[in-house]
XYZ file of C-alpha atoms in Angstrom:
207
model
C 87.338 59.509 108.406
C 84.888 59.393 105.490
C 85.212 56.131 103.583
C 86.532 56.695 100.078
C 87.250 53.375 98.402
C 87.747 49.870 99.658
C 91.200 49.155 98.262
C 94.130 51.106 96.915
C 97.229 49.657 95.280
C 100.203 52.025 95.458
C 103.722 51.992 94.010
C 105.348 52.970 97.328
C 104.782 51.516 100.789
C 104.771 54.912 102.552
C 101.307 56.259 103.347
C 99.801 59.000 105.497
C 98.701 58.476 109.088
C 95.169 57.681 107.914
C 96.335 54.593 106.047
C 98.072 51.343 106.921
C 99.973 48.903 104.746
C 98.488 45.414 104.679
C 99.947 42.083 103.661
C 96.635 41.006 102.153
C 97.084 39.372 98.757
C 95.091 40.009 95.611
C 91.699 38.351 95.859
C 90.886 35.457 93.584
C 88.280 37.572 91.769
C 90.805 40.287 90.889
C 91.980 40.259 87.270
C 94.983 42.288 86.106
C 96.471 40.780 82.968
C 96.002 40.402 79.208
C 92.490 39.018 79.685
C 91.163 42.178 81.321
C 91.387 44.362 84.405
C 88.529 43.843 86.852
C 87.988 44.058 90.617
C 85.068 42.945 92.834
C 85.124 46.270 94.722
C 86.041 49.872 93.928
C 89.830 49.883 93.718
C 92.397 52.645 93.202
C 95.620 51.645 91.452
C 98.647 53.931 91.288
C 100.756 53.843 88.132
C 104.334 54.928 87.487
C 105.761 55.757 84.065
C 109.248 54.270 83.651
C 110.423 54.948 80.079
C 109.418 54.861 76.446
C 111.627 53.878 73.515
C 110.451 54.774 70.045
C 110.140 57.572 67.521
C 106.343 57.766 67.759
C 104.485 60.044 70.183
C 102.247 57.953 72.418
C 99.452 58.115 74.961
C 98.489 55.330 77.353
C 95.039 55.060 78.862
C 92.313 52.922 80.397
C 89.059 51.983 78.673
C 86.019 50.897 80.650
C 84.594 48.145 78.454
C 81.364 48.199 80.461
C 80.596 51.892 79.834
C 82.890 52.787 76.921
C 84.530 55.611 78.898
C 88.241 56.225 78.237
C 90.810 57.973 80.456
C 94.378 58.934 79.523
C 96.958 58.091 82.213
C 100.167 59.214 80.506
C 100.510 61.482 77.465
C 103.801 62.178 75.697
C 104.185 65.865 74.822
C 106.896 65.059 72.271
C 107.979 61.771 70.636
C 111.241 61.352 72.608
C 113.676 63.356 74.749
C 116.021 64.429 71.941
C 113.260 65.303 69.474
C 114.090 68.478 67.545
C 117.680 68.683 68.817
C 119.391 66.991 65.836
C 121.279 64.765 68.271
C 122.310 61.401 66.777
C 120.087 58.532 67.970
C 121.478 55.069 68.677
C 118.887 52.553 67.481
C 118.699 48.896 68.487
C 115.734 47.098 66.854
C 114.698 43.933 68.676
C 116.581 44.812 71.871
C 114.885 45.833 75.102
C 116.530 49.119 76.092
C 114.625 49.822 79.310
C 116.879 51.712 81.710
C 119.200 53.001 78.983
C 119.352 56.186 76.910
C 119.307 54.312 73.584
C 116.647 53.997 70.881
C 114.608 57.225 71.080
C 114.330 57.214 74.870
C 111.483 59.162 76.452
C 111.601 60.129 80.133
C 110.041 62.513 82.633
C 113.437 64.131 83.211
C 113.908 64.690 79.485
C 110.502 66.319 79.083
C 108.753 63.640 77.018
C 106.233 62.932 79.803
C 105.135 65.570 82.311
C 103.815 63.280 85.073
C 105.681 60.296 86.495
C 102.739 59.055 88.584
C 99.001 58.811 88.129
C 96.209 56.873 89.782
C 92.897 55.534 88.587
C 89.812 54.257 90.366
C 88.446 51.035 88.849
C 84.730 50.644 89.550
C 83.571 47.364 91.048
C 82.720 44.619 88.543
C 83.414 46.830 85.521
C 85.690 45.320 82.887
C 88.658 47.407 81.720
C 91.507 47.216 79.226
C 94.537 49.423 78.683
C 95.171 51.033 75.313
C 98.217 52.611 73.669
C 97.793 55.164 70.909
C 100.797 56.328 68.895
C 101.387 58.706 66.016
C 104.453 59.145 63.810
C 106.392 62.457 63.916
C 104.838 63.434 60.564
C 101.334 62.572 61.755
C 100.778 60.311 58.751
C 100.772 57.015 60.652
C 98.528 56.358 63.649
C 98.081 53.186 65.667
C 95.937 51.967 68.517
C 96.536 48.699 70.345
C 94.910 47.260 73.471
C 96.230 45.117 76.296
C 94.148 42.090 75.298
C 96.414 41.721 72.266
C 99.794 40.008 72.497
C 101.510 43.419 72.267
C 101.407 44.045 76.040
C 103.390 41.958 78.532
C 102.362 41.787 82.206
C 105.088 40.817 84.697
C 104.780 40.687 88.482
C 101.689 41.103 90.667
C 99.764 44.024 92.126
C 100.500 42.615 95.601
C 104.090 41.666 94.766
C 105.846 44.536 96.545
C 109.278 44.963 95.023
C 110.898 41.864 93.533
C 114.139 42.329 91.646
C 113.748 45.468 89.572
C 109.936 45.318 89.378
C 107.521 46.982 91.797
C 104.014 45.531 91.609
C 102.999 44.640 88.058
C 105.046 45.897 85.101
C 103.236 46.396 81.798
C 105.577 46.585 78.793
C 104.264 47.519 75.358
C 105.287 46.728 71.795
C 103.670 49.394 69.635
C 104.073 47.544 66.332
C 107.291 49.221 65.221
C 107.980 51.766 62.528
C 106.390 51.081 59.168
C 109.746 50.552 57.511
C 110.973 47.921 59.986
C 107.729 46.425 61.283
C 107.168 44.842 64.682
C 110.546 44.361 66.439
C 109.214 42.684 69.621
C 111.413 44.663 72.011
C 108.546 45.453 74.427
C 110.150 48.695 75.590
C 108.105 51.150 73.534
C 106.082 52.218 76.594
C 106.677 50.783 80.080
C 104.710 51.411 83.270
C 104.364 49.772 86.682
C 101.198 49.390 88.752
C 100.512 48.824 92.436
C 102.870 46.867 94.634
C 101.410 47.584 98.068
C 97.846 47.470 99.374
C 96.632 50.470 101.363
C 93.460 49.946 103.414
C 91.284 53.081 103.380
C 88.790 51.559 105.820
C 91.176 51.486 108.770
C 90.678 53.959 111.667
C 93.012 56.967 111.997
C 96.298 56.427 113.816
C 96.444 58.632 116.930
């Protein structure tokens, strides 16, 4: 098998016959938090979109601070599931509504996001941050925040497997709120999970 990358962190533990799941923990040099995202070797991380809650249309991506290159991981194609349907929306400022249908919910099933999963290869010793861009339905208000601010919460670990209702590391965003209400600190405006299980791509094929 041709070697691809040294490490891969995946949401699920099931892999093909060319891969094996390891119990190896995150190395001390690995960083995956509000400070930055950085690995000592080329590393693939798989991401899963869970839900968004908010009236703005958002895109979440990764910025390589070393090179300046930016990559979008998840892009909303409309602000929320019920957008344009005239359905009444139950709002709950200040309350985390993850897992519910309240407060301008956006889901894959409802057509707000087209892809539930994506993966990204972090280059060795390059420093990265996540960013969230959002625009109001009228297009008049635009925001951009990054994960080094206190508007992104990291919970769990890339090597954490599944603990409680979190697989790997959950990153929950507060986008700053609507202009009229301000920042409501609900941290459910855009929620993803990363990693969970280490897949070794250097192992020999299973015969």
